[in-house]
Amino acid sequence: MADHVGVDMADGTDRALGSGRGAFPQPVSAAFDWLARAQQEPHQAHREWQERGIALLPLGKRFNSVCLPGRIVHAGIGADALDVVTRTLAELLGGPVIHNAPQNTYYALVEKGPTARWNYPDEAPMLGSGHFLSVPASDLRGPTGLHWAVRPRIVGDLCPVPSVAALVHIARGTLKGARR
Protein backbone atom coordinates (compact mmCIF):
# COMPACT_ATOMS: atom_id res chain seq x y z
CA MET A 1 0.00 0.00 0.00
CA ALA A 2 1.41 3.36 -0.98
CA ASP A 3 1.55 6.22 1.48
CA HIS A 4 0.98 9.85 0.53
CA VAL A 5 2.71 12.60 2.45
CA GLY A 6 2.35 16.33 2.08
CA VAL A 7 -0.88 18.24 1.79
CA ASP A 8 -4.18 17.17 0.32
CA MET A 9 -4.49 19.03 -2.94
CA ALA A 10 -7.86 20.46 -1.91
CA ASP A 11 -6.79 21.92 1.42
CA GLY A 12 -6.56 25.54 0.35
CA THR A 13 -2.84 26.00 -0.13
CA ASP A 14 -1.70 29.44 -1.23
CA ARG A 15 -1.13 29.65 -4.95
CA ALA A 16 0.58 32.16 -7.16
CA LEU A 17 -1.38 33.99 -9.82
CA GLY A 18 -1.62 32.24 -13.15
CA SER A 19 0.22 33.22 -16.29
CA GLY A 20 -2.72 32.95 -18.67
CA ARG A 21 -2.20 29.22 -19.40
CA GLY A 22 -4.22 27.99 -16.44
CA ALA A 23 -4.13 28.54 -12.72
CA PHE A 24 -0.36 27.92 -12.59
CA PRO A 25 2.55 28.51 -14.92
CA GLN A 26 4.49 25.57 -16.29
CA PRO A 27 7.63 24.62 -14.36
CA VAL A 28 10.26 27.02 -15.57
CA SER A 29 13.45 25.01 -15.35
CA ALA A 30 15.18 21.79 -16.21
CA ALA A 31 15.26 21.03 -12.47
CA PHE A 32 11.47 20.73 -12.45
CA ASP A 33 11.51 18.64 -15.61
CA TRP A 34 13.91 16.31 -13.80
CA LEU A 35 11.56 16.11 -10.80
CA ALA A 36 8.59 15.42 -13.11
CA ARG A 37 10.42 12.41 -14.53
CA ALA A 38 9.94 10.67 -11.19
CA GLN A 39 6.47 9.89 -12.56
CA GLN A 40 6.09 7.28 -15.26
CA GLU A 41 4.31 9.93 -17.35
CA PRO A 42 6.18 13.22 -16.64
CA HIS A 43 3.57 15.27 -18.51
CA GLN A 44 1.14 14.27 -15.74
CA ALA A 45 3.30 16.07 -13.17
CA HIS A 46 3.45 19.16 -15.38
CA ARG A 47 -0.34 19.06 -15.76
CA GLU A 48 -0.82 18.71 -11.99
CA TRP A 49 1.49 21.67 -11.36
CA GLN A 50 -0.37 23.76 -13.91
CA GLU A 51 -3.89 22.81 -12.77
CA ARG A 52 -3.44 22.37 -9.01
CA GLY A 53 -0.07 23.85 -8.10
CA ILE A 54 1.00 20.51 -6.61
CA ALA A 55 2.14 17.28 -8.26
CA LEU A 56 2.07 13.94 -6.50
CA LEU A 57 5.44 12.28 -7.17
CA PRO A 58 6.56 8.77 -6.24
CA LEU A 59 9.59 8.51 -4.01
CA GLY A 60 12.40 6.03 -4.48
CA LYS A 61 12.73 6.44 -8.26
CA ARG A 62 14.75 9.65 -8.54
CA PHE A 63 14.92 10.74 -4.94
CA ASN A 64 13.79 10.03 -1.38
CA SER A 65 12.59 12.53 1.19
CA VAL A 66 13.36 13.02 4.86
CA CYS A 67 10.35 14.19 6.84
CA LEU A 68 11.58 16.83 9.28
CA PRO A 69 9.07 17.96 11.92
CA GLY A 70 9.23 21.69 12.56
CA ARG A 71 10.47 21.16 16.12
CA ILE A 72 13.48 19.25 14.75
CA VAL A 73 14.27 21.95 12.17
CA HIS A 74 13.84 24.80 14.65
CA ALA A 75 15.92 23.07 17.35
CA GLY A 76 18.66 22.17 14.88
CA ILE A 77 18.83 25.69 13.49
CA GLY A 78 18.19 27.47 16.77
CA ALA A 79 15.52 29.74 15.32
CA ASP A 80 11.79 29.85 14.56
CA ALA A 81 11.61 32.89 12.26
CA LEU A 82 10.66 31.67 8.79
CA ASP A 83 13.17 33.84 6.93
CA VAL A 84 16.02 32.67 9.19
CA VAL A 85 14.93 29.04 8.92
CA THR A 86 14.69 29.23 5.12
CA ARG A 87 18.07 30.93 4.72
CA THR A 88 19.76 28.52 7.14
CA LEU A 89 18.23 25.43 5.51
CA ALA A 90 19.59 26.61 2.15
CA GLU A 91 23.06 27.00 3.64
CA LEU A 92 23.12 23.84 5.79
CA LEU A 93 21.37 21.37 3.52
CA GLY A 94 22.43 22.73 0.13
CA GLY A 95 19.40 21.32 -1.67
CA PRO A 96 15.63 21.53 -2.10
CA VAL A 97 13.29 21.55 0.88
CA ILE A 98 9.49 21.65 0.83
CA HIS A 99 7.63 23.25 3.73
CA ASN A 100 4.14 22.13 4.67
CA ALA A 101 3.17 25.17 6.73
CA PRO A 102 -0.20 23.84 8.00
CA GLN A 103 1.52 20.77 9.47
CA ASN A 104 4.80 22.58 10.28
CA THR A 105 6.77 19.86 8.54
CA TYR A 106 9.69 20.11 6.15
CA TYR A 107 10.61 17.57 3.47
CA ALA A 108 14.27 17.51 2.41
CA LEU A 109 14.73 15.90 -1.01
CA VAL A 110 17.68 13.50 -0.78
CA GLU A 111 19.33 10.88 -2.99
CA LYS A 112 17.47 7.62 -3.34
CA GLY A 113 18.79 4.76 -1.31
CA PRO A 114 17.78 2.17 1.25
CA THR A 115 15.69 3.88 3.89
CA ALA A 116 16.52 1.13 6.40
CA ARG A 117 20.06 2.54 6.64
CA TRP A 118 18.79 5.93 7.85
CA ASN A 119 19.77 6.49 11.51
CA TYR A 120 16.78 8.60 12.58
CA PRO A 121 13.61 6.72 11.59
CA ASP A 122 11.65 7.85 14.66
CA GLU A 123 12.57 11.54 14.80
CA ALA A 124 12.75 12.23 11.06
CA PRO A 125 11.73 9.27 8.87
CA MET A 126 13.25 8.83 5.43
CA LEU A 127 10.55 8.03 2.89
CA GLY A 128 11.33 6.08 -0.26
CA SER A 129 9.70 3.45 -2.48
CA GLY A 130 6.01 2.98 -1.78
CA HIS A 131 5.56 6.59 -0.68
CA PHE A 132 4.40 9.65 -2.61
CA LEU A 133 5.22 13.28 -1.93
CA SER A 134 3.17 16.36 -2.75
CA VAL A 135 5.63 18.58 -4.61
CA PRO A 136 4.72 22.25 -5.15
CA ALA A 137 4.99 24.05 -8.47
CA SER A 138 8.11 26.12 -9.01
CA ASP A 139 6.36 29.38 -8.13
CA LEU A 140 4.93 28.32 -4.74
CA ARG A 141 7.22 30.02 -2.25
CA GLY A 142 4.98 30.47 0.80
CA PRO A 143 4.80 31.51 3.51
CA THR A 144 1.56 29.54 3.92
CA GLY A 145 0.28 26.26 2.53
CA LEU A 146 2.61 23.80 0.83
CA HIS A 147 5.56 25.65 -0.70
CA TRP A 148 9.28 25.58 -1.41
CA ALA A 149 11.42 26.63 1.54
CA VAL A 150 14.41 26.03 -0.76
CA ARG A 151 13.77 25.51 -4.47
CA PRO A 152 15.82 23.09 -6.57
CA ARG A 153 18.42 24.97 -8.62
CA ILE A 154 19.72 22.45 -11.14
CA VAL A 155 18.96 18.99 -12.54
CA GLY A 156 19.55 16.38 -9.84
CA ASP A 157 19.77 18.98 -7.06
CA LEU A 158 19.30 17.11 -3.78
CA CYS A 159 20.26 17.60 -0.15
CA PRO A 160 23.26 15.47 0.87
CA VAL A 161 22.06 12.79 3.30
CA PRO A 162 24.94 13.51 5.75
CA SER A 163 23.89 17.17 5.94
CA VAL A 164 20.30 16.24 6.78
CA ALA A 165 21.56 13.69 9.33
CA ALA A 166 23.76 16.36 10.94
CA LEU A 167 20.77 18.70 11.31
CA VAL A 168 18.73 15.94 13.00
CA HIS A 169 21.69 15.00 15.23
CA ILE A 170 22.13 18.61 16.37
CA ALA A 171 18.39 18.92 17.02
CA ARG A 172 18.38 15.73 19.12
CA GLY A 173 21.15 17.13 21.31
CA THR A 174 19.40 20.48 21.66
CA LEU A 175 16.05 18.87 22.51
CA LYS A 176 17.63 16.47 25.05
CA GLY A 177 19.41 19.40 26.70
CA ALA A 178 16.12 21.32 26.92
CA ARG A 179 14.43 18.39 28.74
CA ARG A 180 17.03 18.24 31.52
C-alpha positions as a Markdown table, in Angstrom:
| # | Residue | x | y | z |
|---|---|---|---|---|
| 1 | Met | 0.0 | 0.0 | 0.0 |
| 2 | Ala | 1.4 | 3.4 | -1.0 |
| 3 | Asp | 1.6 | 6.2 | 1.5 |
| 4 | His | 1.0 | 9.8 | 0.5 |
| 5 | Val | 2.7 | 12.6 | 2.4 |
| 6 | Gly | 2.4 | 16.3 | 2.1 |
| 7 | Val | -0.9 | 18.2 | 1.8 |
| 8 | Asp | -4.2 | 17.2 | 0.3 |
| 9 | Met | -4.5 | 19.0 | -2.9 |
| 10 | Ala | -7.9 | 20.5 | -1.9 |
| 11 | Asp | -6.8 | 21.9 | 1.4 |
| 12 | Gly | -6.6 | 25.5 | 0.3 |
| 13 | Thr | -2.8 | 26.0 | -0.1 |
| 14 | Asp | -1.7 | 29.4 | -1.2 |
| 15 | Arg | -1.1 | 29.7 | -4.9 |
| 16 | Ala | 0.6 | 32.2 | -7.2 |
| 17 | Leu | -1.4 | 34.0 | -9.8 |
| 18 | Gly | -1.6 | 32.2 | -13.2 |
| 19 | Ser | 0.2 | 33.2 | -16.3 |
| 20 | Gly | -2.7 | 32.9 | -18.7 |
| 21 | Arg | -2.2 | 29.2 | -19.4 |
| 22 | Gly | -4.2 | 28.0 | -16.4 |
| 23 | Ala | -4.1 | 28.5 | -12.7 |
| 24 | Phe | -0.4 | 27.9 | -12.6 |
| 25 | Pro | 2.5 | 28.5 | -14.9 |
| 26 | Gln | 4.5 | 25.6 | -16.3 |
| 27 | Pro | 7.6 | 24.6 | -14.4 |
| 28 | Val | 10.3 | 27.0 | -15.6 |
| 29 | Ser | 13.4 | 25.0 | -15.3 |
| 30 | Ala | 15.2 | 21.8 | -16.2 |
| 31 | Ala | 15.3 | 21.0 | -12.5 |
| 32 | Phe | 11.5 | 20.7 | -12.4 |
| 33 | Asp | 11.5 | 18.6 | -15.6 |
| 34 | Trp | 13.9 | 16.3 | -13.8 |
| 35 | Leu | 11.6 | 16.1 | -10.8 |
| 36 | Ala | 8.6 | 15.4 | -13.1 |
| 37 | Arg | 10.4 | 12.4 | -14.5 |
| 38 | Ala | 9.9 | 10.7 | -11.2 |
| 39 | Gln | 6.5 | 9.9 | -12.6 |
| 40 | Gln | 6.1 | 7.3 | -15.3 |
| 41 | Glu | 4.3 | 9.9 | -17.3 |
| 42 | Pro | 6.2 | 13.2 | -16.6 |
| 43 | His | 3.6 | 15.3 | -18.5 |
| 44 | Gln | 1.1 | 14.3 | -15.7 |
| 45 | Ala | 3.3 | 16.1 | -13.2 |
| 46 | His | 3.4 | 19.2 | -15.4 |
| 47 | Arg | -0.3 | 19.1 | -15.8 |
| 48 | Glu | -0.8 | 18.7 | -12.0 |
| 49 | Trp | 1.5 | 21.7 | -11.4 |
| 50 | Gln | -0.4 | 23.8 | -13.9 |
| 51 | Glu | -3.9 | 22.8 | -12.8 |
| 52 | Arg | -3.4 | 22.4 | -9.0 |
| 53 | Gly | -0.1 | 23.9 | -8.1 |
| 54 | Ile | 1.0 | 20.5 | -6.6 |
| 55 | Ala | 2.1 | 17.3 | -8.3 |
| 56 | Leu | 2.1 | 13.9 | -6.5 |
| 57 | Leu | 5.4 | 12.3 | -7.2 |
| 58 | Pro | 6.6 | 8.8 | -6.2 |
| 59 | Leu | 9.6 | 8.5 | -4.0 |
| 60 | Gly | 12.4 | 6.0 | -4.5 |
| 61 | Lys | 12.7 | 6.4 | -8.3 |
| 62 | Arg | 14.8 | 9.6 | -8.5 |
| 63 | Phe | 14.9 | 10.7 | -4.9 |
| 64 | Asn | 13.8 | 10.0 | -1.4 |
| 65 | Ser | 12.6 | 12.5 | 1.2 |
| 66 | Val | 13.4 | 13.0 | 4.9 |
| 67 | Cys | 10.3 | 14.2 | 6.8 |
| 68 | Leu | 11.6 | 16.8 | 9.3 |
| 69 | Pro | 9.1 | 18.0 | 11.9 |
| 70 | Gly | 9.2 | 21.7 | 12.6 |
| 71 | Arg | 10.5 | 21.2 | 16.1 |
| 72 | Ile | 13.5 | 19.2 | 14.8 |
| 73 | Val | 14.3 | 21.9 | 12.2 |
| 74 | His | 13.8 | 24.8 | 14.7 |
| 75 | Ala | 15.9 | 23.1 | 17.4 |
| 76 | Gly | 18.7 | 22.2 | 14.9 |
| 77 | Ile | 18.8 | 25.7 | 13.5 |
| 78 | Gly | 18.2 | 27.5 | 16.8 |
| 79 | Ala | 15.5 | 29.7 | 15.3 |
| 80 | Asp | 11.8 | 29.9 | 14.6 |
| 81 | Ala | 11.6 | 32.9 | 12.3 |
| 82 | Leu | 10.7 | 31.7 | 8.8 |
| 83 | Asp | 13.2 | 33.8 | 6.9 |
| 84 | Val | 16.0 | 32.7 | 9.2 |
| 85 | Val | 14.9 | 29.0 | 8.9 |
| 86 | Thr | 14.7 | 29.2 | 5.1 |
| 87 | Arg | 18.1 | 30.9 | 4.7 |
| 88 | Thr | 19.8 | 28.5 | 7.1 |
| 89 | Leu | 18.2 | 25.4 | 5.5 |
| 90 | Ala | 19.6 | 26.6 | 2.2 |
| 91 | Glu | 23.1 | 27.0 | 3.6 |
| 92 | Leu | 23.1 | 23.8 | 5.8 |
| 93 | Leu | 21.4 | 21.4 | 3.5 |
| 94 | Gly | 22.4 | 22.7 | 0.1 |
| 95 | Gly | 19.4 | 21.3 | -1.7 |
| 96 | Pro | 15.6 | 21.5 | -2.1 |
| 97 | Val | 13.3 | 21.6 | 0.9 |
| 98 | Ile | 9.5 | 21.6 | 0.8 |
| 99 | His | 7.6 | 23.3 | 3.7 |
| 100 | Asn | 4.1 | 22.1 | 4.7 |
| 101 | Ala | 3.2 | 25.2 | 6.7 |
| 102 | Pro | -0.2 | 23.8 | 8.0 |
| 103 | Gln | 1.5 | 20.8 | 9.5 |
| 104 | Asn | 4.8 | 22.6 | 10.3 |
| 105 | Thr | 6.8 | 19.9 | 8.5 |
| 106 | Tyr | 9.7 | 20.1 | 6.1 |
| 107 | Tyr | 10.6 | 17.6 | 3.5 |
| 108 | Ala | 14.3 | 17.5 | 2.4 |
| 109 | Leu | 14.7 | 15.9 | -1.0 |
| 110 | Val | 17.7 | 13.5 | -0.8 |
| 111 | Glu | 19.3 | 10.9 | -3.0 |
| 112 | Lys | 17.5 | 7.6 | -3.3 |
| 113 | Gly | 18.8 | 4.8 | -1.3 |
| 114 | Pro | 17.8 | 2.2 | 1.2 |
| 115 | Thr | 15.7 | 3.9 | 3.9 |
| 116 | Ala | 16.5 | 1.1 | 6.4 |
| 117 | Arg | 20.1 | 2.5 | 6.6 |
| 118 | Trp | 18.8 | 5.9 | 7.9 |
| 119 | Asn | 19.8 | 6.5 | 11.5 |
| 120 | Tyr | 16.8 | 8.6 | 12.6 |
| 121 | Pro | 13.6 | 6.7 | 11.6 |
| 122 | Asp | 11.7 | 7.8 | 14.7 |
| 123 | Glu | 12.6 | 11.5 | 14.8 |
| 124 | Ala | 12.7 | 12.2 | 11.1 |
| 125 | Pro | 11.7 | 9.3 | 8.9 |
| 126 | Met | 13.2 | 8.8 | 5.4 |
| 127 | Leu | 10.6 | 8.0 | 2.9 |
| 128 | Gly | 11.3 | 6.1 | -0.3 |
| 129 | Ser | 9.7 | 3.5 | -2.5 |
| 130 | Gly | 6.0 | 3.0 | -1.8 |
| 131 | His | 5.6 | 6.6 | -0.7 |
| 132 | Phe | 4.4 | 9.6 | -2.6 |
| 133 | Leu | 5.2 | 13.3 | -1.9 |
| 134 | Ser | 3.2 | 16.4 | -2.8 |
| 135 | Val | 5.6 | 18.6 | -4.6 |
| 136 | Pro | 4.7 | 22.2 | -5.1 |
| 137 | Ala | 5.0 | 24.0 | -8.5 |
| 138 | Ser | 8.1 | 26.1 | -9.0 |
| 139 | Asp | 6.4 | 29.4 | -8.1 |
| 140 | Leu | 4.9 | 28.3 | -4.7 |
| 141 | Arg | 7.2 | 30.0 | -2.2 |
| 142 | Gly | 5.0 | 30.5 | 0.8 |
| 143 | Pro | 4.8 | 31.5 | 3.5 |
| 144 | Thr | 1.6 | 29.5 | 3.9 |
| 145 | Gly | 0.3 | 26.3 | 2.5 |
| 146 | Leu | 2.6 | 23.8 | 0.8 |
| 147 | His | 5.6 | 25.6 | -0.7 |
| 148 | Trp | 9.3 | 25.6 | -1.4 |
| 149 | Ala | 11.4 | 26.6 | 1.5 |
| 150 | Val | 14.4 | 26.0 | -0.8 |
| 151 | Arg | 13.8 | 25.5 | -4.5 |
| 152 | Pro | 15.8 | 23.1 | -6.6 |
| 153 | Arg | 18.4 | 25.0 | -8.6 |
| 154 | Ile | 19.7 | 22.4 | -11.1 |
| 155 | Val | 19.0 | 19.0 | -12.5 |
| 156 | Gly | 19.5 | 16.4 | -9.8 |
| 157 | Asp | 19.8 | 19.0 | -7.1 |
| 158 | Leu | 19.3 | 17.1 | -3.8 |
| 159 | Cys | 20.3 | 17.6 | -0.1 |
| 160 | Pro | 23.3 | 15.5 | 0.9 |
| 161 | Val | 22.1 | 12.8 | 3.3 |
| 162 | Pro | 24.9 | 13.5 | 5.8 |
| 163 | Ser | 23.9 | 17.2 | 5.9 |
| 164 | Val | 20.3 | 16.2 | 6.8 |
| 165 | Ala | 21.6 | 13.7 | 9.3 |
| 166 | Ala | 23.8 | 16.4 | 10.9 |
| 167 | Leu | 20.8 | 18.7 | 11.3 |
| 168 | Val | 18.7 | 15.9 | 13.0 |
| 169 | His | 21.7 | 15.0 | 15.2 |
| 170 | Ile | 22.1 | 18.6 | 16.4 |
| 171 | Ala | 18.4 | 18.9 | 17.0 |
| 172 | Arg | 18.4 | 15.7 | 19.1 |
| 173 | Gly | 21.1 | 17.1 | 21.3 |
| 174 | Thr | 19.4 | 20.5 | 21.7 |
| 175 | Leu | 16.0 | 18.9 | 22.5 |
| 176 | Lys | 17.6 | 16.5 | 25.0 |
| 177 | Gly | 19.4 | 19.4 | 26.7 |
| 178 | Ala | 16.1 | 21.3 | 26.9 |
| 179 | Arg | 14.4 | 18.4 | 28.7 |
| 180 | Arg | 17.0 | 18.2 | 31.5 |
